[in-house]
Structures are given as C-alpha cells and as structure tokens.
Coordinates of C-alpha atoms in Angstrom, one line a residue:
Chain A
M1 CA -7.8 -10.8 -39.5
C2 CA -4.3 -9.8 -37.9
S3 CA -2.1 -12.7 -36.7
V4 CA 0.2 -10.8 -35.2
G5 CA 1.2 -11.8 -31.8
D6 CA -0.4 -15.4 -32.4
D7 CA 2.8 -17.4 -32.0
L8 CA 2.9 -16.1 -28.3
F9 CA 1.2 -18.7 -27.4
D10 CA 1.6 -22.1 -27.3
D11 CA 0.0 -24.9 -29.0
N12 CA -2.5 -25.5 -26.0
G13 CA -3.6 -22.0 -26.2
L14 CA -2.0 -20.7 -22.7
M15 CA 0.3 -18.0 -22.9
S16 CA 4.0 -19.4 -21.2
T17 CA 4.6 -18.9 -17.6
I18 CA 7.8 -16.2 -17.4
E19 CA 10.8 -18.2 -15.5
V20 CA 12.5 -16.4 -13.2
S21 CA 16.1 -16.1 -14.0
R22 CA 18.0 -18.8 -13.1
S23 CA 21.4 -17.0 -13.2
K24 CA 22.9 -16.9 -10.0
T25 CA 24.4 -13.8 -10.5
C26 CA 23.0 -10.3 -10.1
N27 CA 21.7 -9.2 -13.7
K28 CA 23.2 -5.4 -13.3
C29 CA 27.0 -6.2 -12.2
K30 CA 27.2 -9.3 -13.3
T31 CA 29.3 -10.6 -10.4
A32 CA 27.5 -10.4 -7.0
E33 CA 25.0 -13.3 -5.7
T34 CA 21.3 -12.5 -6.4
H35 CA 19.4 -11.7 -3.6
L36 CA 16.1 -10.8 -4.9
V37 CA 13.6 -10.6 -7.8
L38 CA 11.8 -7.9 -9.5
R39 CA 9.2 -8.4 -11.8
N40 CA 8.7 -11.9 -11.3
K41 CA 11.7 -12.6 -13.3
D42 CA 14.5 -10.0 -13.1
A43 CA 17.0 -11.1 -10.7
Y44 CA 19.7 -8.5 -8.3
C45 CA 22.3 -8.1 -5.9
K46 CA 21.5 -6.1 -2.5
S47 CA 23.7 -3.2 -3.6
C48 CA 22.5 -3.1 -7.1
F49 CA 18.9 -3.2 -5.7
L50 CA 19.5 -0.4 -3.0
E51 CA 21.6 1.8 -5.9
N52 CA 18.5 1.4 -8.3
V53 CA 16.1 2.5 -5.6
T54 CA 18.0 5.5 -5.0
H55 CA 18.3 6.1 -8.4
K56 CA 14.9 5.5 -9.7
F57 CA 13.6 7.9 -6.5
K58 CA 15.9 11.0 -7.3
S59 CA 15.3 11.0 -11.4
T60 CA 11.5 10.8 -10.4
L61 CA 11.9 13.8 -8.6
G62 CA 14.5 15.6 -10.7
K63 CA 12.5 14.4 -14.3
S64 CA 9.8 16.8 -12.5
R65 CA 12.3 19.8 -12.7
L66 CA 9.7 21.4 -10.0
I67 CA 11.7 21.9 -6.9
R68 CA 14.1 24.5 -6.7
P69 CA 16.7 24.4 -4.1
G70 CA 15.5 25.8 -0.5
N71 CA 12.0 24.8 -1.5
R72 CA 9.9 23.9 1.7
V73 CA 8.4 20.4 1.0
L74 CA 5.4 19.3 3.7
F75 CA 5.8 15.4 3.8
L76 CA 2.7 13.6 4.8
Y77 CA 3.9 10.6 7.5
E78 CA 1.4 7.7 7.8
D79 CA 1.8 4.4 10.0
N80 CA 3.3 2.6 7.1
E81 CA 6.7 1.2 5.4
A82 CA 6.2 3.5 2.2
S83 CA 6.6 6.5 4.5
T84 CA 9.4 5.9 6.3
A85 CA 11.4 4.5 3.5
L86 CA 10.3 7.5 1.6
L87 CA 11.6 9.6 4.6
H88 CA 15.0 7.2 4.7
M89 CA 15.6 8.3 1.0
V90 CA 15.3 11.6 1.6
R91 CA 17.6 12.0 4.7
D92 CA 20.4 10.1 2.5
G93 CA 19.7 12.3 -0.2
L94 CA 20.2 15.6 1.7
N95 CA 23.0 14.3 4.0
L96 CA 25.3 13.7 0.3
N97 CA 27.7 16.0 -0.6
T98 CA 27.5 14.8 -4.0
P99 CA 25.9 17.2 -7.2
K100 CA 23.4 14.5 -6.3
K101 CA 22.7 16.2 -3.1
L102 CA 19.1 16.9 -2.6
N103 CA 18.4 20.8 -1.8
F104 CA 15.2 21.0 -0.2
C105 CA 13.8 21.5 3.6
P106 CA 11.6 18.8 4.7
V107 CA 8.6 19.6 7.1
I108 CA 7.0 16.2 8.5
V109 CA 3.2 16.0 9.0
F110 CA 1.2 13.7 11.1
I111 CA -2.7 13.3 10.3
E112 CA -4.4 11.2 13.5
D113 CA -7.1 9.0 12.1
L114 CA -6.8 5.7 13.3
Y115 CA -10.1 5.2 15.1
H116 CA -9.8 1.4 14.7
L117 CA -7.2 1.7 17.9
T118 CA -7.5 2.3 21.4
I119 CA -6.8 5.5 22.9
E120 CA -3.3 3.4 23.9
E121 CA -2.3 2.5 20.7
R122 CA -3.1 5.5 19.3
H123 CA -0.4 7.8 21.6
N124 CA 2.0 4.5 20.9
V125 CA 1.8 5.4 16.9
I126 CA 2.2 9.2 17.6
E127 CA 5.1 8.3 20.1
Q128 CA 6.6 6.0 17.4
A129 CA 6.2 8.6 14.4
N130 CA 8.1 11.3 16.9
K131 CA 10.9 8.3 17.1
V132 CA 11.1 7.7 13.9
I133 CA 10.9 11.2 12.4
G134 CA 13.4 12.3 15.5
E135 CA 15.9 9.9 14.4
F136 CA 15.8 11.4 10.6
H137 CA 16.5 15.0 12.6
F138 CA 12.7 15.8 11.0
D139 CA 10.5 18.4 12.6
L140 CA 7.1 16.9 13.2
F141 CA 3.5 18.5 12.9
L142 CA 0.4 16.5 14.1
V143 CA -2.9 17.5 13.2
S144 CA -6.1 15.3 14.1
L145 CA -8.5 14.8 11.6
A146 CA -11.5 15.0 13.8
Q147 CA -10.5 18.4 15.2
Y148 CA -11.0 19.6 11.5
A149 CA -13.8 17.9 10.3
G150 CA -15.2 19.6 13.7
N151 CA -13.9 23.1 13.6
T152 CA -13.3 24.1 9.6
G153 CA -11.8 27.8 10.9
S154 CA -8.6 28.5 11.6
I155 CA -6.1 25.7 10.3
D156 CA -3.0 27.7 13.1
K157 CA -4.8 26.0 15.8
L158 CA -5.0 22.8 15.1
I159 CA -1.3 22.2 14.3
C160 CA 0.4 21.4 17.0
Q161 CA 4.3 20.0 17.5
A162 CA 4.1 18.3 21.0
S163 CA 1.9 14.7 21.3
E164 CA 1.0 16.0 24.7
V165 CA -1.0 18.7 23.1
L166 CA -3.0 16.7 20.3
P167 CA -6.7 16.1 21.7
I168 CA -7.1 12.3 21.1
S169 CA -10.5 10.9 22.6
E170 CA -12.3 8.0 22.2
N171 CA -15.2 10.5 20.7
D172 CA -13.1 11.4 17.7
E173 CA -14.9 9.0 15.0
H174 CA -18.1 10.3 15.9
E175 CA -16.6 13.9 15.6
L176 CA -15.7 12.9 12.1
F177 CA -18.4 12.0 11.1
R178 CA -21.0 14.1 13.1
N179 CA -22.5 15.8 9.6
V180 CA -22.7 12.3 8.1
Q181 CA -25.8 10.6 8.0
P182 CA -25.6 7.3 10.5
N183 CA -26.4 4.7 7.4
T184 CA -23.7 5.6 5.2
S185 CA -21.7 3.2 3.8
V186 CA -18.2 2.4 4.5
T187 CA -17.4 2.8 0.8
N188 CA -18.5 6.7 1.1
K189 CA -17.2 7.4 4.6
K190 CA -13.7 6.2 3.6
E191 CA -14.1 8.7 0.0
L192 CA -15.3 11.7 2.5
I193 CA -12.1 10.8 4.8
S194 CA -10.3 10.9 1.6
I195 CA -11.2 14.2 0.3
L196 CA -11.3 15.7 3.7
K197 CA -7.7 14.5 4.0
R198 CA -6.6 15.9 0.9
N199 CA -8.3 19.6 1.9
L200 CA -6.2 19.6 5.3
L201 CA -2.7 18.8 3.7
I202 CA -3.4 21.6 1.2
E203 CA -3.9 23.7 4.0
V204 CA -1.6 22.7 6.2
A205 CA 1.0 23.4 3.8
K206 CA -0.1 26.6 3.2
H207 CA -0.1 27.5 6.6
L208 CA 3.3 26.3 6.7
D209 CA 4.5 27.6 3.9
C210 CA 5.4 25.0 2.1
K211 CA 4.7 24.7 -2.0
F212 CA 5.0 20.8 -2.4
I213 CA 3.5 18.3 -0.4
F214 CA 5.0 14.6 -1.0
T215 CA 2.3 11.6 -0.2
N216 CA 3.2 8.5 -0.1
E217 CA 1.6 6.0 -2.3
I218 CA 3.1 3.3 -4.0
S219 CA 2.6 2.0 -7.6
Q220 CA -0.6 -0.5 -5.9
D221 CA -2.0 2.1 -4.3
I222 CA -2.6 4.0 -7.5
A223 CA -3.8 1.8 -9.4
I224 CA -6.2 0.5 -6.6
N225 CA -7.1 4.3 -6.1
L226 CA -7.5 4.5 -10.1
L227 CA -10.3 1.6 -10.3
T228 CA -12.1 2.6 -7.1
N229 CA -12.5 6.3 -9.3
V230 CA -14.1 4.4 -12.0
S231 CA -16.1 2.3 -10.1
L232 CA -17.3 5.7 -8.3
A233 CA -17.9 7.5 -11.4
C234 CA -15.3 10.3 -10.3
G235 CA -13.7 9.4 -13.5
N236 CA -12.5 13.5 -13.7
R237 CA -10.1 13.0 -10.7
I238 CA -8.1 10.1 -12.7
P239 CA -5.6 12.3 -14.8
I240 CA -5.0 14.6 -11.2
E241 CA -4.7 10.7 -8.9
A242 CA -2.8 8.7 -11.2
G243 CA 0.1 10.7 -12.1
F244 CA 3.3 12.4 -10.1
C245 CA 1.7 15.3 -9.7
D246 CA -1.4 17.0 -9.0
D247 CA -1.8 20.8 -9.6
I248 CA -5.1 21.4 -9.1
D249 CA -4.7 24.0 -6.4
S250 CA -2.9 27.0 -7.3
Q251 CA -0.5 27.4 -5.0
V252 CA 0.5 23.7 -3.5
K253 CA 1.5 20.8 -5.8
I254 CA 0.8 17.1 -4.8
L255 CA 3.9 14.8 -5.6
R256 CA 3.9 11.4 -5.4
P257 CA 7.7 10.4 -5.4
L258 CA 6.9 6.5 -5.0
Y259 CA 4.8 6.4 -7.5
L260 CA 6.9 4.0 -9.6
F261 CA 7.7 1.6 -6.6
D262 CA 6.3 -1.6 -5.7
S263 CA 5.4 -2.7 -2.4
K264 CA 8.0 -5.7 -2.9
E265 CA 11.0 -2.6 -3.4
I266 CA 9.7 -0.7 -0.4
E267 CA 9.2 -3.6 1.8
F268 CA 13.0 -5.0 0.8
Y269 CA 14.5 -1.7 0.4
T270 CA 13.4 -1.2 4.8
K271 CA 14.6 -4.5 5.3
Y272 CA 18.0 -3.9 3.6
N273 CA 18.3 -0.3 5.3
N274 CA 17.5 -1.7 8.4
I275 CA 14.8 0.4 9.7
N276 CA 13.1 -0.5 12.5
Y277 CA 9.4 0.1 11.7
T278 CA 6.8 -1.6 14.1
H279 CA 3.1 -1.4 12.2
S280 CA 0.4 -0.8 14.2
R281 CA -2.7 -3.1 14.3
N282 CA -4.5 -3.1 11.0
E283 CA -8.3 -2.8 11.3
E284 CA -10.2 -5.8 10.7
T285 CA -11.8 -5.4 7.2
N286 CA -14.2 -7.7 5.4
P287 CA -12.5 -7.0 1.8
Y288 CA -16.3 -7.1 0.7
S289 CA -17.4 -4.3 3.1
S290 CA -16.0 -1.4 0.5
I291 CA -15.7 -0.7 -2.8
Q292 CA -12.0 0.4 -2.0
T293 CA -10.8 -2.9 -0.2
L294 CA -12.9 -5.3 -2.2
L295 CA -10.5 -3.5 -4.9
E296 CA -7.6 -3.8 -3.5
K297 CA -8.3 -7.4 -3.0
F298 CA -8.9 -7.8 -7.0
V299 CA -5.7 -5.8 -7.8
V300 CA -3.6 -7.8 -5.6
D301 CA -5.0 -11.0 -6.5
L302 CA -4.7 -10.4 -10.0
Q303 CA -1.0 -9.0 -9.4
A304 CA 0.2 -12.3 -7.9
N305 CA -0.7 -14.1 -11.4
F306 CA -0.3 -11.1 -14.1
P307 CA 3.0 -9.0 -13.0
A308 CA 2.0 -6.5 -15.2
T309 CA -1.6 -6.0 -13.7
I310 CA -0.9 -2.8 -11.8
N311 CA 2.0 -1.7 -14.9
T312 CA -1.2 -1.1 -16.8
I313 CA -3.7 0.3 -15.0
L314 CA -1.0 2.5 -14.2
K315 CA -0.4 3.3 -18.2
I316 CA -4.1 3.6 -18.9
G317 CA -4.3 6.4 -15.8
D318 CA -1.3 8.3 -17.9
K319 CA -3.1 8.3 -21.0
L320 CA -6.2 10.2 -19.8
D321 CA -6.4 14.1 -19.5
I322 CA -8.1 16.3 -17.0
V323 CA -11.2 17.8 -17.8
K324 CA -11.2 21.4 -18.9
G325 CA -13.9 23.7 -16.5
D326 CA -13.7 27.1 -14.5
I327 CA -15.6 26.2 -12.6
S328 CA -14.4 23.4 -9.2
C329 CA -16.5 21.1 -7.3
Q330 CA -16.9 22.6 -3.8
L331 CA -16.4 19.4 -2.4
C332 CA -12.9 17.7 -3.8
K333 CA -11.8 21.0 -6.0
I334 CA -11.5 19.2 -8.9
P335 CA -13.0 21.2 -12.2
I336 CA -16.9 20.3 -13.3
C337 CA -16.9 19.3 -16.7
E338 CA -18.3 22.2 -19.0
Q339 CA -21.5 21.4 -21.1
S340 CA -20.5 20.7 -24.2
S341 CA -22.4 19.6 -27.8
Q342 CA -21.2 15.9 -27.6
L343 CA -23.2 13.8 -25.1
T344 CA -20.8 13.6 -21.5
S345 CA -20.6 10.3 -19.8
E346 CA -22.9 12.2 -16.9
E347 CA -25.7 12.8 -19.3
S348 CA -25.8 9.3 -20.8
T349 CA -25.7 8.1 -16.8
R350 CA -28.8 10.0 -16.2
F351 CA -30.3 9.3 -19.6
S352 CA -30.2 5.1 -18.7
S353 CA -31.3 5.8 -14.9
L354 CA -34.1 7.8 -16.6
V355 CA -35.2 5.3 -19.2
S356 CA -34.6 2.6 -16.2
T357 CA -36.9 3.8 -13.7
S358 CA -39.7 6.0 -15.4
K359 CA -41.8 5.7 -18.5
I360 CA -40.9 8.8 -21.4
D361 CA -42.1 9.8 -24.6
L362 CA -39.1 10.0 -26.9
A363 CA -40.9 12.3 -28.8
D364 CA -41.3 14.8 -25.9
P365 CA -39.3 17.8 -27.2
D366 CA -38.1 18.8 -23.7
L367 CA -36.6 15.2 -22.9
S368 CA -32.8 16.2 -23.4
N369 CA -33.2 18.6 -20.8
K370 CA -34.5 15.9 -18.5
F371 CA -31.1 14.3 -17.9
A372 CA -28.9 17.4 -18.8
P373 CA -26.4 18.6 -15.9
I374 CA -28.0 21.2 -14.0
N375 CA -26.0 24.3 -14.9
G376 CA -23.9 26.1 -11.8
K377 CA -23.8 23.3 -9.7
A378 CA -21.6 23.3 -6.8
Y379 CA -20.5 19.4 -7.0
C380 CA -19.2 17.1 -9.5
F381 CA -21.0 13.8 -10.5
S382 CA -19.7 12.0 -7.6
C383 CA -19.5 14.6 -5.1
D384 CA -23.1 15.4 -5.7
E385 CA -23.9 11.4 -5.4
L386 CA -21.4 11.7 -2.3
S387 CA -23.3 15.3 -0.6
K388 CA -26.1 12.8 -0.1
C389 CA -24.9 11.6 2.7
L390 CA -24.1 14.4 4.2
L391 CA -26.4 16.1 7.1
K392 CA -25.4 19.9 5.8
R393 CA -24.1 20.5 2.5
Chain B
M1 CA 10.8 -15.7 22.6
C2 CA 9.1 -19.1 22.2
Y3 CA 10.7 -22.4 21.8
V4 CA 8.7 -24.8 20.3
S5 CA 9.8 -28.7 19.4
L6 CA 7.7 -30.4 17.2
R7 CA 7.1 -34.1 18.9
N8 CA 4.0 -35.6 17.1
V9 CA 5.7 -37.2 14.0
N10 CA 4.4 -40.8 13.4
I11 CA 7.2 -43.2 14.5
K12 CA 6.0 -46.0 12.5
N13 CA 6.2 -44.1 9.1
I14 CA 9.7 -43.0 9.8
S15 CA 10.4 -46.6 10.6
N16 CA 8.8 -47.6 7.1
F17 CA 10.3 -44.6 5.4
A18 CA 13.6 -45.5 6.6
F19 CA 13.4 -49.1 6.0
Q20 CA 12.3 -48.2 2.5
T21 CA 14.9 -46.1 1.4
G22 CA 17.9 -47.7 3.2
Y23 CA 17.9 -44.4 5.2
F24 CA 18.4 -45.3 9.0
L25 CA 18.5 -42.9 11.7
I26 CA 21.4 -41.4 13.1
S27 CA 21.3 -39.4 16.1
M28 CA 21.2 -35.4 14.6
A29 CA 20.7 -32.0 16.1
D30 CA 17.5 -30.9 15.7
L31 CA 16.8 -28.4 12.6
K32 CA 16.7 -25.0 14.6
I33 CA 15.1 -22.0 12.5
A34 CA 14.3 -18.8 13.6
L35 CA 10.7 -17.6 11.9
E36 CA 10.0 -13.6 12.1
F37 CA 6.8 -12.2 11.2
G38 CA 6.5 -8.2 9.8
G39 CA 4.3 -5.6 8.8
G40 CA 1.1 -6.6 10.3
A41 CA 1.7 -10.8 10.1
E42 CA 2.4 -10.8 12.9
V43 CA -0.9 -10.3 14.1
L44 CA -2.0 -13.3 12.7
V45 CA 0.8 -15.4 15.1
G46 CA -0.4 -13.7 18.5
N47 CA 1.7 -10.2 18.0
Q48 CA 4.8 -12.6 18.5
K49 CA 7.3 -11.2 15.7
V50 CA 10.2 -13.8 16.3
H51 CA 9.7 -17.6 17.1
E52 CA 12.5 -19.9 17.5
V53 CA 11.5 -23.3 16.5
A54 CA 13.1 -26.8 15.9
F55 CA 11.9 -29.8 13.8
P56 CA 13.3 -33.1 14.2
S57 CA 15.4 -33.4 11.1
K58 CA 17.1 -36.8 11.2
N59 CA 13.6 -38.5 9.4
K60 CA 12.7 -35.7 6.9
V61 CA 13.9 -33.0 4.5
W62 CA 11.9 -29.8 5.4
T63 CA 11.0 -27.7 3.0
I64 CA 8.8 -24.1 3.4
G65 CA 5.7 -25.8 2.2
D66 CA 5.9 -28.3 5.0
L67 CA 6.7 -25.3 7.1
L68 CA 3.3 -23.5 6.2
Y69 CA 1.6 -26.1 6.9
W70 CA 3.4 -26.3 10.6
I71 CA 2.9 -22.3 11.0
K72 CA -1.1 -23.1 10.0
D73 CA -1.2 -26.2 12.7
N74 CA 0.9 -24.8 15.5
I75 CA 1.2 -20.9 15.9
L76 CA -1.4 -19.4 14.0
K77 CA -3.9 -17.8 16.1
E78 CA -6.7 -16.7 13.6
R79 CA -7.8 -16.8 10.5
P80 CA -5.3 -18.6 8.6
E81 CA -6.8 -17.2 5.2
L82 CA -4.9 -14.4 5.5
F83 CA -1.4 -16.2 5.9
L84 CA -2.2 -19.1 3.5
Q85 CA -3.8 -19.5 0.0
D86 CA -3.4 -23.0 -2.1
G87 CA -0.6 -24.2 -0.8
S88 CA 1.5 -20.9 -0.8
V89 CA 1.3 -18.0 1.4
R90 CA -1.6 -15.4 0.6
P91 CA -0.5 -12.6 -2.2
G92 CA 0.8 -9.8 -0.4
I93 CA 3.0 -11.5 2.1
L94 CA 6.7 -11.2 0.9
V95 CA 8.9 -14.4 2.3
L96 CA 12.6 -14.0 2.9
V97 CA 15.2 -16.8 3.3
N98 CA 18.6 -15.3 5.6
D99 CA 17.6 -12.0 4.0
A100 CA 17.0 -13.4 0.0
D101 CA 13.7 -13.7 -1.9
W102 CA 12.1 -17.2 -1.9
E103 CA 11.5 -16.6 -5.6
L104 CA 15.6 -17.5 -6.2
M105 CA 15.2 -20.9 -4.0
D106 CA 12.2 -22.4 -6.0
T107 CA 9.9 -20.7 -3.1
V108 CA 7.7 -23.8 -1.0
N109 CA 10.3 -26.3 -2.8
Y110 CA 13.0 -24.7 -0.6
E111 CA 14.9 -27.4 1.9
L112 CA 15.7 -25.9 5.5
K113 CA 18.5 -26.0 6.6
S114 CA 19.7 -25.9 10.2
N115 CA 19.8 -21.8 11.4
D116 CA 17.6 -20.4 8.9
R117 CA 15.9 -17.1 9.1
I118 CA 12.6 -17.0 7.6
V119 CA 10.8 -13.9 7.5
F120 CA 7.4 -13.2 6.5
I121 CA 6.4 -9.8 5.7
S122 CA 2.8 -8.5 5.4
T123 CA 2.6 -5.8 2.5
L124 CA -1.6 -5.3 2.6
H125 CA -2.9 -2.4 4.4
G126 CA -6.5 -3.7 5.4
G127 CA -8.3 -7.0 5.9

C-alpha cells in the first residue's frame, strides 16, 4: 500500500490545523504591520494587500490576451460589493499614466430583477447604481428582465438610460414567470432566471457593439455554480461557467475577471478604498428552499473549516473539457452532446430511470433505443427537464 | 446614533471577584466602543449601521466573545442564527477590529479597548 503522505497526520489521526502566522510584520514587505489574514494563514499589510489585488486583477486580464485597446466592454452591474469593487479597479486602471494603463472602453448595464424589494426600494437601488456609476464616470444602461421575458423582439426598445423611463411595476415578477407553470420549484425558477439573464446580456452586448462582457462572479460564486450544475445535470455547462472565459457565443465573450478573488479580499478592498456602498435588503430565504441556496450554505460552511474547499472545486472545474457538438441547446445555447459509441451519462441516467420505473426485458433487441437520446432534439438534457415547467416551449 | 449602556451587571459577583483577586474597584470611565454592521448584516440589528455602546469596564475585561453574546441579547432584532454560530460569528461574516482582520487578534479572545471600532460585514448573498 502506498504510504506517501501518511506523515502529514498526527498520531491521533487528525490533520493539524493551520496556524495563523504569528509574525507581526507583513508576509510580503516584511516591514509594515499586518492588517489582514488571507487563506487563513498569510498575513499582509494594507498597502501590500491592495497592490496584490490590483496586480491579480490586471494579470488575469493580461494573461488572457483577449482585449485589444479601444474594445468596448459591457459590465454587468449588480447590487453587490464585487460589482462596485470591479468598477473601482477598472477606473483605477484607466486613470493610470504608466504602460500598465487599461485601454478599453467600459459600458455598464444594470438588469433590474429585484422582485423581493418594494417599488420604492427598487427605485432606490437604481438611484444608488446611478450615483455609484456616476462617481466612476461611466455610462449606465438599464434593462428590465421582466420586460425582456415578456417581449423577446427588439432589444433596442428595452434598453434605456434614464431611470425614470425604466418601467418598474409590482406585476414584474408575474410577467417574468408568465410562461412558467405556477407550481414550478424555486430551483427551476432560479435556473430560468440565470439562463434568461445570460441571453439578455449577450443581446445587450451585441446591441451596444461590445465584444466582451465582464461579470462579477467571485471564486465562491463559481464554486457554488459548479456544484449546482452537477446537481441539476448540466455537466456540459461546467467547463464554460467555471473558468475565466465563456466563448460559446461566436461574437461576444463573457469574461469573469474576479474569478480568482474570494469574498474576504473583495470586502477588504472596498473597506480600504472607502467605497461607499449600501447593500439593499437580501431576500429572506430558507437555505433548504432551493438547490442553489443549499449549495451556497454547504460551500460557505465547509470553507469556514477547510479553507481549500473553494479552490479545490475550482481546480476540478478547470480540468473538465467542453462537449463537442454542432447543435446548440435552444435555451442555454451550450452544444448538445453528440451521439458516440460509448455510453454517455445521459443514456446511463435514462437507463437507470427505465429499470427503476418499469419492468424491462433484457433480451429485447430494441432495448438500447428506449434509453438512447432522441436525435435532433432542441434542448440539452437539463434544459429538457427544465422546459417541462414552461407553458409555451 | 443609539447610545446603549450595560447596567444589568450583578453587583454581588463583581464584589466577590474583586475580593478574590485583590482587584478593587476604581472609578474608571466606561469602555466606549463603536459597532458597525455592513454588507447586509445591518438588517439583523434593525437596519441601523452604527451603534455606539458603552460597557462598565472597571470590573471586567470584555472580549469580542462577550460582545457577541451582548449583541445577541441586546441589539439583535431577528434570527440570531444568522449572526452567531458555535460561540463565534457565522461563517461568511467578517469581523474587523479598527480596520484590521480579527484573525490577527485571536478572534473571540481579543480584549476590547476604549474607542475600538468593531465592524461586522456579511459576505453572504442569500438567507
């Protein structure tokens, strides 16, 4: 038996916990007083930390070698700290006079979908978004998700620049789920919203002549999303949604410049840069109400005791490769797995569903056709399941 | 701003403590600290971001651990499980002591000093 690594454990069979660096000086500059601990062990001073964050952001963008000077980039602004921190990093980068200056042209979009808030609170969020983005001197465009869901026609009529023009009504949530069966689970509703938002973002980017979209997911969001995709049988989305770049659309690439940041780094960055940001009221949700919230609880709780959790999940995502196929799913636009000589996981799932729900004859020569995927279908496996809750496919 | 002062300390226990340890009460100023809640954590304390509080410091050393229970008993308005868990803050809530990470200060065992500013920031989206 292999005994490599056995010496990592103490005599009592438990892994020893990592001790926070007891040194009073910063891990990097070795002179200044420490201000925060990252990865539960490395202590940094304020200036080294901020320098490190800026460097990490720029190197993530630089290494990808995708953005050319003058490119228009669409930023998704959301009601959270990561969004505001991202805009701050970009503004800092654009204001530089050194060769490290960022050279693209940001355009900001805010998708209004805060249906758990009152009308007044929703207006306040938009007002705040306007104020924050105004302080950074960027242009803000507003779109209502409910309007998009209700009328998938011309995108130019939905995009507006003045907050007074954006239609906000109490009926928006009803409008959004007009084509969805009333008894649809929260999990499926969240899934539909995320697919809808992605499609809307791509349409807005095309309309505003942007080749790139920057979203603000941090490492924790990506880890939660990866496990959600596994749980909802959307394995084909993992390689696209777990990395830095989503290039499924031929014209617009979705990039995640914060995918290596954790929530602590973002919070300390906003705190140390005095970014005034007021968070709107969170939706009061039971963690057991949907798969997404349950996995958030799982990842956050596990991360508290095992600081490598999120990193490990992300590294697994990095190793997965995209499914090859010519046909794309009509809902999520991800390529559908092609027929292959080997048994696919979709066929295995259908097979176990078949054997556990009906009596089958193993000698039946037609058996393999019963669980084979249907040729020429419009949806991938998970969207096929999801589309069952749509009234009008 | 709200100004809260802790007055429900058991006087008998204090005198016993002072007698046993030979630490006698000297009139001292109260321990004044500022509590700040952000990132959504302010919802749990009645939507008020800053709370200025004072504790009688002459008889007792206050640690953040004690402070957490005091917050739970006095200013936490709803669902304490979203703030406290196993004698510390819930995972996902960051604690800053005078703008520095509390992990550098032995977390719940940090002894509060007058004019300290303790910030609680929630990093969780849902719940």
